[in-house]
Amino acid sequence: MKTILPAVAVALSLAACSASQSPQATVPAVPNTTSLANDPNTTAETPQDHKLIIYQMMTRLFGNKNTTNKFYGSVEENGVGKFNDITNPALQAIKQLGVTHVWYTGVLEHATMTDYTRYGIPLDDADVVKGRAGSPYAIRDYYDVAPDLAVNVPRRMQEFEALVQRTHQNGLKVLIDFIPNHVARSYKSDVRPAGVVDLGEHDDKTQAFSPSNNFYYIPGQAFRVPAGYNPLGELKGPGEDKKYQEVPAKATGNDVFSATPTIDDWFETIKLNYGVDYANNRQTHFEPIPDTWMKMRDILLYWAKKDVDGFRCDMAEMVPVEFWGWVIPEVKKVKPDIIFAAEIYNPKQYQHYIEAGKFDYLYDKVGLYDGLRRLMSGQGTTDDITHVWREESRGFAGNMLRFLENHDEQRIAAKEFAGNPRAAIPAMTVTATLANGPVMLYMGQEVGEPGRGASGFSSDDGRTTIFDYWGVPEHQKWMNGGKFDGGQLSESQRQLRGFYQRLLTLTNQSDAIRRGHFYELQQANQSSPGYNPQQLYAYLRYTDKQKLLIVVNFSSSQSAQTQVQIPAAAMQAMGLEDSNSYTYTDLLNQAPPIDNLKLTVAPQSACILEIKAK
């Protein structure tokens, strides 16, 4: 599909990289001092195309048109988005960003303070619910979807299934959460398929640990609600009395083996038992296969058979890697193309979770995200990027899922982060094009949503709430009452969204970005006049079909005027002769071709130059 861009969007970065009118028309080269096989500026990784482009939406917020945003507001006061709000026009607008997959966050039924008892759904106790709407990661029924998301609550599963079908009809694939480490304290599946034994139903609660138990217990002790927890602030929540009944107490989701978790713990959740005896030096009991493993496999297969295309696996490191190495192949026997992406934070475990755990993709949060965040905040250097590709993800960069925002992180435009959505332009360019792996965009990021306001359980911390009923103001301007045409956006927001659309579309369509090799140009340009290697970052992506030079400037105020150098070894690797003449066309900013690499790179800008022989 051809993408039509508004003129103002194209104008955003047309001046990002401009060339002088020098008569020079050749690629400058520096002496080749090492063979490419041992060249420290590249890796030996065999490129494979893993370029998923994921749009994450917090499903209950996405289609909400209500702008009341009352502190601790109810669903009636603040509104809630529905599956049915994600219409064909909405999906087409998402697809036109270059997106291939939609991650529907918060689909599974989770604990909430909203009363659905008239539909036969038990009311949760506010003492163990975070936020009026509740955490989408405190699952109450793995076999059901959230009633909040349905127009017709008794037909909520049919509405979800229709959304899956509608998403596919619009040329997009579906990801949902899988939360394997913990469930809500109120967990009880009331719609599980016939013959399914519920979690904990056959547990021996007299045992702190048993390989056949689904939960961990603190025998002889009752659970105690953390002191000082006020579920709705000055308001009163359903069942709120500080006396939630759970005897014996179960271990809390963040590995707290105590009946008295603190207010800072995941006290609203209970940890699942995968056969690891934490009290005895984490002894493992994986043979015979633990009952929890079997139950969780069946849950994954249940959703796979509903035609979802993949799972984002919450806190995957808190579950034994042996489970993943067993369950992922089990699910792929049924649906070979289904994908598994792990939320993971320990770089030392990355390769283990790919090789032994069989994950397709891993979060790249503590590496690339954290490094780019420092750069965007005026604190870091491009050395952080080099460290990521050269050390942390060397050999498996295509397996790293990269992003600048998600539901856990602060918004780029928030005062707590960069305070300016334009700071994302160089960083998102690197995020999307550094390697062949997936890239993710969070709803509202493309229009500069700043995440302002205390919504209830969520404070005014620069994040968009996942716990409360809320309208997302800048996103709502793009939604434009359900037209999904950006009709209420400002000119600067249209320009920003235009950048994301051009970048992600190019990322989706470019042979070099999807399948290409990588070569860093920092070393080659250390001595280039005007090239500040702490703020400028340049690299090549190339295949036999396409050669790209990518240059970004992280400085918020300083333009860079420099002659970009490409070493002879890199020219040779690209199959180019350094004596030939070339043109350089900025595909990102849709600018006319230039005939030299004496560039002026504007602050907070990026260019993606295609190299072609004259």
XYZ file of C-alpha atoms in Angstrom:
614
model
C 0.000 0.000 0.000
C 1.330 3.401 -0.949
C 1.567 5.741 2.010
C 0.354 9.314 1.494
C 2.064 11.790 3.812
C 0.877 15.316 4.566
C 3.236 18.047 3.434
C 3.774 19.283 6.985
C 4.919 15.816 8.023
C 7.485 15.703 5.270
C 8.695 19.143 6.306
C 9.586 18.030 9.832
C 13.024 16.715 9.003
C 13.778 17.751 5.430
C 16.651 19.839 6.759
C 17.895 17.047 9.012
C 20.881 16.229 6.808
C 21.887 18.578 4.044
C 25.012 18.601 1.919
C 27.310 21.376 0.863
C 27.632 22.077 -2.848
C 31.135 20.695 -2.954
C 32.243 19.314 -6.326
C 33.455 16.171 -4.576
C 31.286 13.206 -5.621
C 33.117 10.182 -4.286
C 32.811 8.292 -1.049
C 35.824 9.283 1.051
C 37.744 6.321 2.370
C 40.250 5.713 5.143
C 42.922 3.020 4.963
C 41.772 -0.528 5.575
C 43.909 -1.788 8.441
C 42.107 -5.022 9.282
C 40.152 -7.765 7.582
C 36.385 -7.616 7.944
C 36.309 -10.958 9.755
C 38.191 -9.394 12.672
C 36.934 -5.860 12.220
C 35.792 -4.439 15.609
C 33.236 -2.255 13.833
C 30.978 -5.128 12.802
C 29.862 -8.587 13.897
C 29.911 -12.013 12.312
C 26.180 -12.451 12.897
C 24.377 -13.930 9.902
C 21.472 -11.536 9.323
C 17.966 -12.978 9.401
C 14.759 -11.042 8.884
C 13.018 -10.641 12.254
C 11.684 -7.156 11.584
C 8.313 -7.230 13.317
C 6.892 -3.746 13.827
C 4.712 -3.893 16.903
C 2.083 -1.391 18.005
C 1.316 -1.826 21.689
C -2.046 -0.595 22.861
C -3.436 -0.570 26.372
C -6.736 -1.990 25.158
C -8.988 -0.435 27.804
C -7.549 3.028 27.051
C -7.226 2.905 23.277
C -10.816 3.580 22.210
C -11.957 5.587 25.228
C -13.424 8.912 24.054
C -14.328 10.153 27.553
C -12.217 13.172 28.595
C -13.440 13.532 32.221
C -10.318 12.013 33.836
C -11.594 12.187 37.398
C -9.140 11.057 40.086
C -10.073 7.449 40.948
C -13.002 7.840 38.550
C -15.299 4.884 37.967
C -15.922 3.251 34.612
C -19.156 5.254 34.355
C -17.364 8.525 35.132
C -14.144 8.136 33.132
C -15.198 5.658 30.490
C -13.401 2.642 29.072
C -12.382 1.510 25.600
C -13.927 -1.624 24.124
C -12.850 -4.315 21.690
C -15.459 -2.905 19.314
C -13.793 0.547 19.393
C -10.846 -0.973 17.532
C -12.523 -0.555 14.179
C -11.400 -1.140 10.612
C -10.435 2.565 10.235
C -8.420 2.327 13.479
C -6.597 -0.778 12.290
C -5.941 0.701 8.865
C -4.480 3.843 10.466
C -2.202 1.644 12.589
C -1.175 -0.407 9.571
C -0.348 2.771 7.643
C 2.318 3.502 10.263
C 4.193 0.498 8.871
C 2.999 -1.773 11.680
C 2.825 -5.567 11.270
C 1.652 -6.719 14.725
C -0.690 -5.291 17.370
C -0.049 -6.195 20.998
C -3.412 -6.024 22.743
C -2.358 -5.379 26.329
C -4.669 -6.260 29.203
C -7.003 -8.644 27.379
C -7.179 -11.446 29.964
C -9.678 -11.145 32.809
C -8.012 -9.531 35.794
C -9.025 -8.360 39.259
C -11.026 -5.114 39.259
C -13.145 -3.042 41.629
C -15.912 -2.723 39.038
C -19.013 -4.748 39.845
C -19.974 -7.344 37.240
C -21.861 -9.652 39.631
C -25.038 -9.270 37.557
C -23.224 -11.298 34.894
C -22.178 -14.009 37.320
C -18.652 -12.630 37.779
C -17.621 -12.479 41.466
C -16.800 -9.066 42.957
C -13.155 -8.573 43.897
C -12.073 -7.339 47.316
C -10.578 -3.843 47.035
C -7.955 -4.702 49.661
C -6.102 -6.773 47.037
C -6.752 -4.738 43.895
C -4.498 -1.953 42.638
C -6.474 0.829 40.979
C -10.184 1.166 40.293
C -9.813 -0.739 37.001
C -7.179 -3.108 38.386
C -3.816 -4.301 37.156
C -3.951 -6.208 33.856
C -1.156 -8.348 35.310
C -3.227 -9.672 38.218
C -5.070 -12.362 36.241
C -8.283 -13.728 37.734
C -9.143 -16.185 34.967
C -6.662 -17.332 32.331
C -9.528 -18.652 30.205
C -11.532 -15.425 29.999
C -11.266 -11.856 28.776
C -11.865 -8.678 30.765
C -15.565 -7.756 30.953
C -14.564 -4.072 30.832
C -13.649 -4.550 27.181
C -17.019 -5.872 26.021
C -20.097 -3.986 24.904
C -22.160 -7.117 25.594
C -20.515 -8.683 28.643
C -22.019 -12.192 28.248
C -20.599 -12.221 24.703
C -17.186 -10.823 25.670
C -15.243 -13.766 24.232
C -17.083 -13.504 20.916
C -16.219 -9.790 20.793
C -12.545 -10.634 21.339
C -12.629 -13.328 18.675
C -14.191 -10.821 16.279
C -11.341 -8.403 17.037
C -8.768 -11.087 16.220
C -10.540 -11.771 12.928
C -10.874 -8.050 12.160
C -7.173 -7.486 12.885
C -6.205 -10.268 10.501
C -8.557 -8.969 7.820
C -6.696 -5.653 8.000
C -3.369 -7.352 7.346
C -2.094 -7.275 10.931
C -1.176 -10.005 13.407
C -2.239 -10.333 17.051
C -0.095 -10.527 20.192
C -1.500 -10.859 23.710
C 0.023 -11.080 27.172
C 0.889 -14.332 28.874
C 1.458 -13.789 32.598
C 3.096 -16.991 33.860
C 4.673 -16.010 37.180
C 1.687 -14.867 39.221
C -2.086 -14.508 39.334
C -4.553 -12.407 41.308
C -5.186 -13.460 44.891
C -8.813 -13.952 43.876
C -7.900 -16.309 41.019
C -10.695 -18.702 40.110
C -11.602 -19.711 36.586
C -15.349 -19.802 36.147
C -15.328 -20.380 32.368
C -12.538 -22.950 32.080
C -13.182 -25.711 29.564
C -14.807 -28.924 30.712
C -12.333 -31.258 32.367
C -9.836 -28.524 33.295
C -8.791 -28.623 36.952
C -8.383 -25.113 38.336
C -5.084 -23.781 39.657
C -4.649 -24.748 43.307
C -7.755 -26.919 43.377
C -5.830 -30.062 44.411
C -2.991 -28.363 46.320
C -1.871 -29.714 49.675
C -2.061 -26.459 51.640
C -0.284 -27.950 54.650
C 2.959 -27.963 52.625
C 4.966 -24.773 52.088
C 6.292 -26.410 48.946
C 5.299 -29.504 47.035
C 6.258 -30.235 43.414
C 2.618 -31.055 42.686
C 1.224 -27.827 44.179
C 0.411 -24.877 41.936
C 1.086 -22.286 44.670
C 3.473 -21.728 47.584
C 2.013 -21.526 51.111
C 2.871 -20.134 54.509
C 1.202 -22.824 56.671
C -0.461 -21.716 59.877
C -0.481 -18.016 58.945
C -3.178 -15.801 57.504
C -2.445 -13.231 54.799
C -2.373 -9.650 56.046
C -3.189 -6.652 53.868
C -0.238 -4.228 53.896
C -0.612 -1.500 56.490
C -1.554 1.852 55.051
C -3.065 0.576 51.821
C -6.059 2.714 50.857
C -7.439 1.177 47.660
C -9.379 4.282 46.550
C -7.785 6.964 48.677
C -10.524 8.801 50.547
C -13.217 6.724 48.825
C -14.362 3.296 49.935
C -13.700 0.280 47.745
C -15.833 -2.874 47.565
C -15.170 -5.161 50.516
C -12.528 -2.827 51.917
C -11.932 -3.693 55.570
C -8.181 -4.505 55.755
C -9.112 -8.137 56.465
C -8.832 -10.066 53.210
C -9.364 -13.743 54.020
C -6.600 -16.065 52.833
C -5.648 -18.948 55.127
C -3.034 -20.205 54.809
C -1.372 -17.245 53.156
C 0.167 -17.778 49.745
C 3.541 -16.416 48.620
C 3.359 -13.040 46.871
C 4.138 -12.664 43.161
C 7.502 -10.900 43.490
C 9.026 -13.826 45.418
C 7.943 -12.676 48.879
C 7.514 -15.845 50.945
C 5.746 -14.169 53.833
C 2.174 -13.680 55.016
C 2.877 -9.962 55.388
C 4.038 -8.426 52.107
C 4.634 -4.690 52.116
C 2.743 -2.012 50.264
C 5.618 -1.854 47.746
C 5.351 -5.559 46.917
C 3.075 -7.145 44.321
C 0.770 -7.955 47.228
C -2.286 -8.228 44.962
C -0.767 -11.318 43.329
C 0.299 -14.839 44.290
C 3.279 -16.681 42.867
C 2.921 -19.835 40.805
C 5.009 -22.902 41.626
C 6.981 -24.373 38.703
C 8.833 -26.938 40.815
C 11.469 -24.678 42.372
C 11.891 -25.026 46.147
C 13.037 -21.508 47.055
C 13.414 -22.322 50.762
C 15.933 -25.085 50.023
C 18.570 -23.446 47.844
C 16.177 -23.308 44.882
C 16.258 -27.066 44.437
C 14.423 -28.020 41.264
C 11.823 -30.763 40.841
C 11.179 -30.935 37.109
C 10.718 -34.722 36.762
C 8.013 -35.779 36.446
C 6.781 -32.680 34.633
C 5.172 -30.414 37.283
C 1.418 -29.973 37.233
C 1.795 -26.194 36.820
C 3.756 -26.743 33.610
C 0.933 -28.826 32.175
C -1.756 -26.328 33.171
C 0.129 -23.393 31.686
C 0.782 -25.280 28.449
C -2.943 -25.926 28.148
C -3.684 -22.229 28.695
C -1.244 -21.233 25.937
C -2.774 -23.786 23.576
C -6.258 -22.479 24.386
C -5.295 -19.006 23.139
C -3.204 -20.294 20.239
C -6.305 -22.090 18.992
C -8.154 -18.770 19.114
C -5.817 -17.688 16.331
C -3.562 -15.310 18.245
C -0.157 -15.020 16.575
C 2.080 -14.638 19.596
C 2.604 -13.945 23.279
C 4.472 -11.248 25.155
C 5.553 -13.187 28.241
C 5.516 -11.122 31.412
C 8.542 -11.308 33.751
C 9.841 -14.389 31.954
C 12.993 -14.605 34.111
C 10.898 -15.293 37.221
C 9.882 -18.626 35.683
C 12.502 -21.378 35.184
C 14.115 -21.359 31.761
C 13.543 -25.122 31.644
C 9.790 -24.526 31.531
C 10.130 -22.243 28.520
C 12.433 -24.701 26.769
C 9.695 -27.331 27.169
C 6.504 -25.331 26.645
C 7.438 -23.209 23.604
C 8.151 -26.251 21.404
C 4.955 -27.846 22.756
C 2.891 -24.880 21.550
C 4.761 -24.693 18.253
C 3.832 -28.304 17.530
C 0.268 -27.014 17.246
C 1.005 -23.601 15.685
C 4.553 -23.532 14.248
C 4.590 -19.821 13.377
C 3.461 -18.534 16.773
C 6.008 -16.212 18.421
C 7.157 -15.787 22.012
C 8.707 -12.541 23.273
C 10.160 -12.370 26.783
C 10.144 -9.451 29.176
C 13.664 -9.913 30.507
C 16.164 -7.652 32.272
C 19.387 -9.610 32.849
C 21.807 -9.375 29.899
C 23.818 -12.303 31.280
C 20.795 -14.522 30.668
C 19.896 -13.314 27.162
C 21.612 -16.058 25.198
C 20.392 -18.709 27.656
C 16.751 -17.685 27.193
C 17.157 -17.764 23.402
C 19.021 -21.069 23.202
C 17.709 -23.079 26.165
C 14.443 -21.171 26.607
C 13.584 -21.191 22.890
C 12.328 -17.593 22.915
C 12.050 -15.837 19.597
C 12.593 -12.349 21.040
C 13.771 -10.667 24.238
C 13.241 -7.164 25.599
C 16.264 -4.901 25.100
C 15.516 -2.598 28.019
C 18.632 -2.418 30.192
C 20.871 -2.163 27.146
C 19.661 -0.097 24.229
C 16.643 1.536 25.887
C 18.570 2.681 28.947
C 21.486 3.895 26.851
C 19.266 5.852 24.478
C 17.331 7.286 27.401
C 20.542 8.714 28.817
C 21.386 10.239 25.443
C 17.881 11.697 25.064
C 18.143 13.196 28.533
C 21.487 14.855 27.728
C 23.494 12.566 30.003
C 24.872 9.662 27.982
C 27.133 9.068 25.011
C 26.965 6.939 21.895
C 29.439 4.529 23.541
C 26.349 2.949 25.115
C 25.065 1.979 21.651
C 28.406 0.466 20.716
C 28.439 -1.566 23.932
C 24.998 -2.999 23.150
C 25.795 -4.372 19.687
C 29.417 -5.249 20.397
C 28.948 -6.898 23.796
C 25.394 -7.405 25.120
C 23.601 -8.720 22.052
C 26.512 -9.756 19.868
C 25.510 -12.691 17.707
C 21.783 -12.413 18.376
C 20.853 -8.775 17.782
C 18.001 -9.926 15.542
C 16.363 -11.518 18.587
C 16.231 -8.280 20.587
C 12.904 -6.427 20.726
C 13.637 -2.698 20.915
C 11.491 0.243 21.992
C 11.492 3.715 23.556
C 8.115 3.471 25.296
C 5.863 0.798 26.726
C 3.297 0.610 29.517
C 5.997 0.298 32.204
C 8.166 3.218 31.107
C 7.830 6.974 31.297
C 6.659 8.874 28.248
C 9.372 10.543 26.163
C 7.479 13.850 26.286
C 7.117 13.667 30.082
C 9.066 16.149 32.180
C 10.506 13.145 34.024
C 12.099 11.920 30.776
C 13.120 14.080 27.791
C 10.319 16.642 28.081
C 10.220 16.928 24.295
C 8.856 14.281 21.899
C 11.324 15.396 19.193
C 14.102 13.879 21.289
C 12.827 10.553 19.981
C 13.793 11.275 16.365
C 17.467 10.153 16.526
C 16.793 7.544 19.218
C 13.828 5.922 17.478
C 15.779 5.842 14.223
C 18.502 3.831 15.964
C 15.911 1.693 17.756
C 14.254 0.750 14.467
C 17.277 0.363 12.192
C 20.302 -0.753 14.239
C 19.568 -4.453 13.677
C 17.156 -6.900 12.055
C 15.034 -7.500 15.163
C 11.580 -6.235 16.155
C 10.769 -2.640 17.021
C 7.834 -1.505 19.152
C 5.747 1.674 19.396
C 3.383 2.427 22.293
C 0.009 4.062 21.632
C 0.307 7.849 21.901
C 4.085 7.871 21.449
C 3.673 8.919 17.829
C 1.768 12.083 18.836
C 3.890 13.038 21.865
C 1.616 11.896 24.712
C 3.271 13.194 27.934
C 1.448 11.000 30.492
C 0.465 13.908 32.717
C -1.861 13.706 35.688
C -2.472 11.526 38.744
C -5.240 9.128 37.803
C -5.745 7.237 41.058
C -3.452 4.370 41.917
C -1.084 5.787 39.284
C 0.575 8.983 40.424
C 1.651 11.892 38.218
C 4.915 10.206 37.258
C 5.117 10.568 33.485
C 3.499 7.198 32.772
C 0.113 6.451 31.280
C -1.879 4.519 33.857
C -2.520 0.808 33.503
C -4.478 0.634 36.773
C -7.190 3.268 36.358
C -10.016 4.276 34.040
C -8.612 7.149 32.018
C -8.611 9.019 28.746
C -5.268 9.566 27.009
C -5.542 13.212 25.859
C -3.093 13.489 22.957
C -4.015 10.042 21.682
C -7.679 11.110 21.811
C -6.865 14.035 19.519
C -5.578 11.571 16.944
C -8.595 9.312 17.539
C -10.844 12.299 16.749
C -14.067 10.861 18.082
C -13.547 7.495 16.420
C -12.473 8.714 12.975
C -8.822 7.838 13.659
C -7.697 10.503 11.223
C -5.678 12.856 13.444
C -8.267 15.573 12.938
C -7.581 17.284 16.286
C -3.781 17.119 16.215
C -1.638 20.240 16.172
C 0.744 20.836 13.280
C 3.729 19.757 15.368
C 1.934 16.536 16.307
C 1.145 15.824 12.660
C 4.800 16.355 11.865
C 5.881 13.997 14.636
C 3.460 11.293 13.545
C 4.661 11.796 9.980
C 8.211 11.049 11.136
C 7.107 7.810 12.811
C 5.127 6.825 9.735
C 8.048 7.418 7.394
C 10.532 5.679 9.681
C 8.450 2.588 10.382
C 7.258 2.252 6.800
C 10.849 2.466 5.588
C 11.904 -0.020 8.275
C 9.177 -2.384 7.096
C 10.033 -2.079 3.408
C 13.838 -1.694 3.346
C 15.828 -4.759 2.341
C 18.942 -3.415 4.081
C 17.156 -2.771 7.393
C 15.229 -6.041 7.386
C 18.008 -8.339 6.184
C 21.223 -6.355 6.052
C 24.656 -6.457 7.632
C 25.790 -3.744 10.048
C 28.955 -1.642 10.110
C 29.606 1.101 12.679
C 31.378 4.271 11.500
C 32.353 5.816 14.860
C 35.971 4.702 14.701
C 36.337 5.881 11.106
C 35.087 9.343 12.046
C 36.913 9.947 15.338
C 39.093 12.577 13.678
C 36.617 13.911 11.143
C 36.311 17.698 11.532
C 32.984 18.626 13.115
C 32.153 15.020 14.032
C 31.394 14.767 17.763
C 31.300 11.000 18.389
C 29.606 11.521 21.751
C 26.522 13.056 20.104
C 26.657 11.853 16.493
C 26.199 8.213 15.595
C 26.680 6.790 12.098
C 26.514 3.279 10.681
C 25.859 1.300 7.527
C 23.159 -1.275 6.839
C 23.598 -3.144 3.581
C 22.650 -6.110 1.431
C 23.508 -6.909 -2.157
C 20.293 -5.069 -3.119
C 20.551 -1.919 -1.001
C 23.197 0.167 0.805
C 22.207 2.641 3.528
C 24.166 5.182 5.549
C 22.369 6.225 8.746
C 23.461 9.353 10.633
C 21.767 10.722 13.764
C 22.441 13.732 15.987
C 21.404 13.439 19.640
C 22.294 17.026 20.545
C 19.255 19.097 21.484
C 20.857 22.377 20.353
C 23.973 21.903 18.211
C 24.023 21.271 14.475
C 26.956 19.246 13.194
C 28.880 20.080 10.040
C 31.097 17.204 9.087
C 32.484 15.038 6.294
C 31.334 11.468 6.990
C 34.061 8.922 6.304
C 33.379 5.362 5.093
C 36.447 3.095 5.432
C 37.722 1.010 2.557
C 36.898 -2.228 4.401
C 33.250 -1.203 4.620
C 33.175 -0.150 0.970
C 34.617 -3.501 0.024
C 32.061 -5.330 2.170
C 29.241 -3.465 0.411
C 30.678 -4.395 -2.953
C 31.391 -0.769 -3.871
C 34.488 0.716 -5.459
C 35.751 3.758 -3.581
C 36.835 5.292 -6.875
C 33.270 5.380 -8.170
C 30.881 8.307 -7.881
C 27.693 7.960 -5.891
C 24.540 9.790 -4.964
C 22.971 9.803 -1.506
C 19.209 10.038 -1.192
C 17.648 10.677 2.230
C 14.812 8.141 2.243
C 13.663 9.060 5.753
C 13.074 12.716 4.964
C 12.184 12.186 1.301
C 14.786 14.711 0.147
C 16.372 15.049 -3.303
C 19.665 13.199 -3.975
C 22.938 14.827 -2.949
C 26.362 14.072 -4.390
C 28.679 14.198 -1.366
C 28.870 13.388 2.329
C 29.856 16.800 3.614
C 26.749 17.016 5.772
C 25.034 19.478 8.060
C 23.081 17.406 10.600
C 20.444 19.381 12.495
C 19.875 18.965 16.266
C 17.703 15.987 17.262
C 17.522 14.720 13.723
C 18.242 11.668 11.619
C 18.829 10.795 7.983
C 18.862 7.470 6.179
C 20.869 7.903 2.986
C 20.627 5.341 0.213
C 23.938 4.993 -1.638
C 23.697 4.475 -5.379
C 26.173 4.706 -8.206
C 25.698 7.696 -10.462
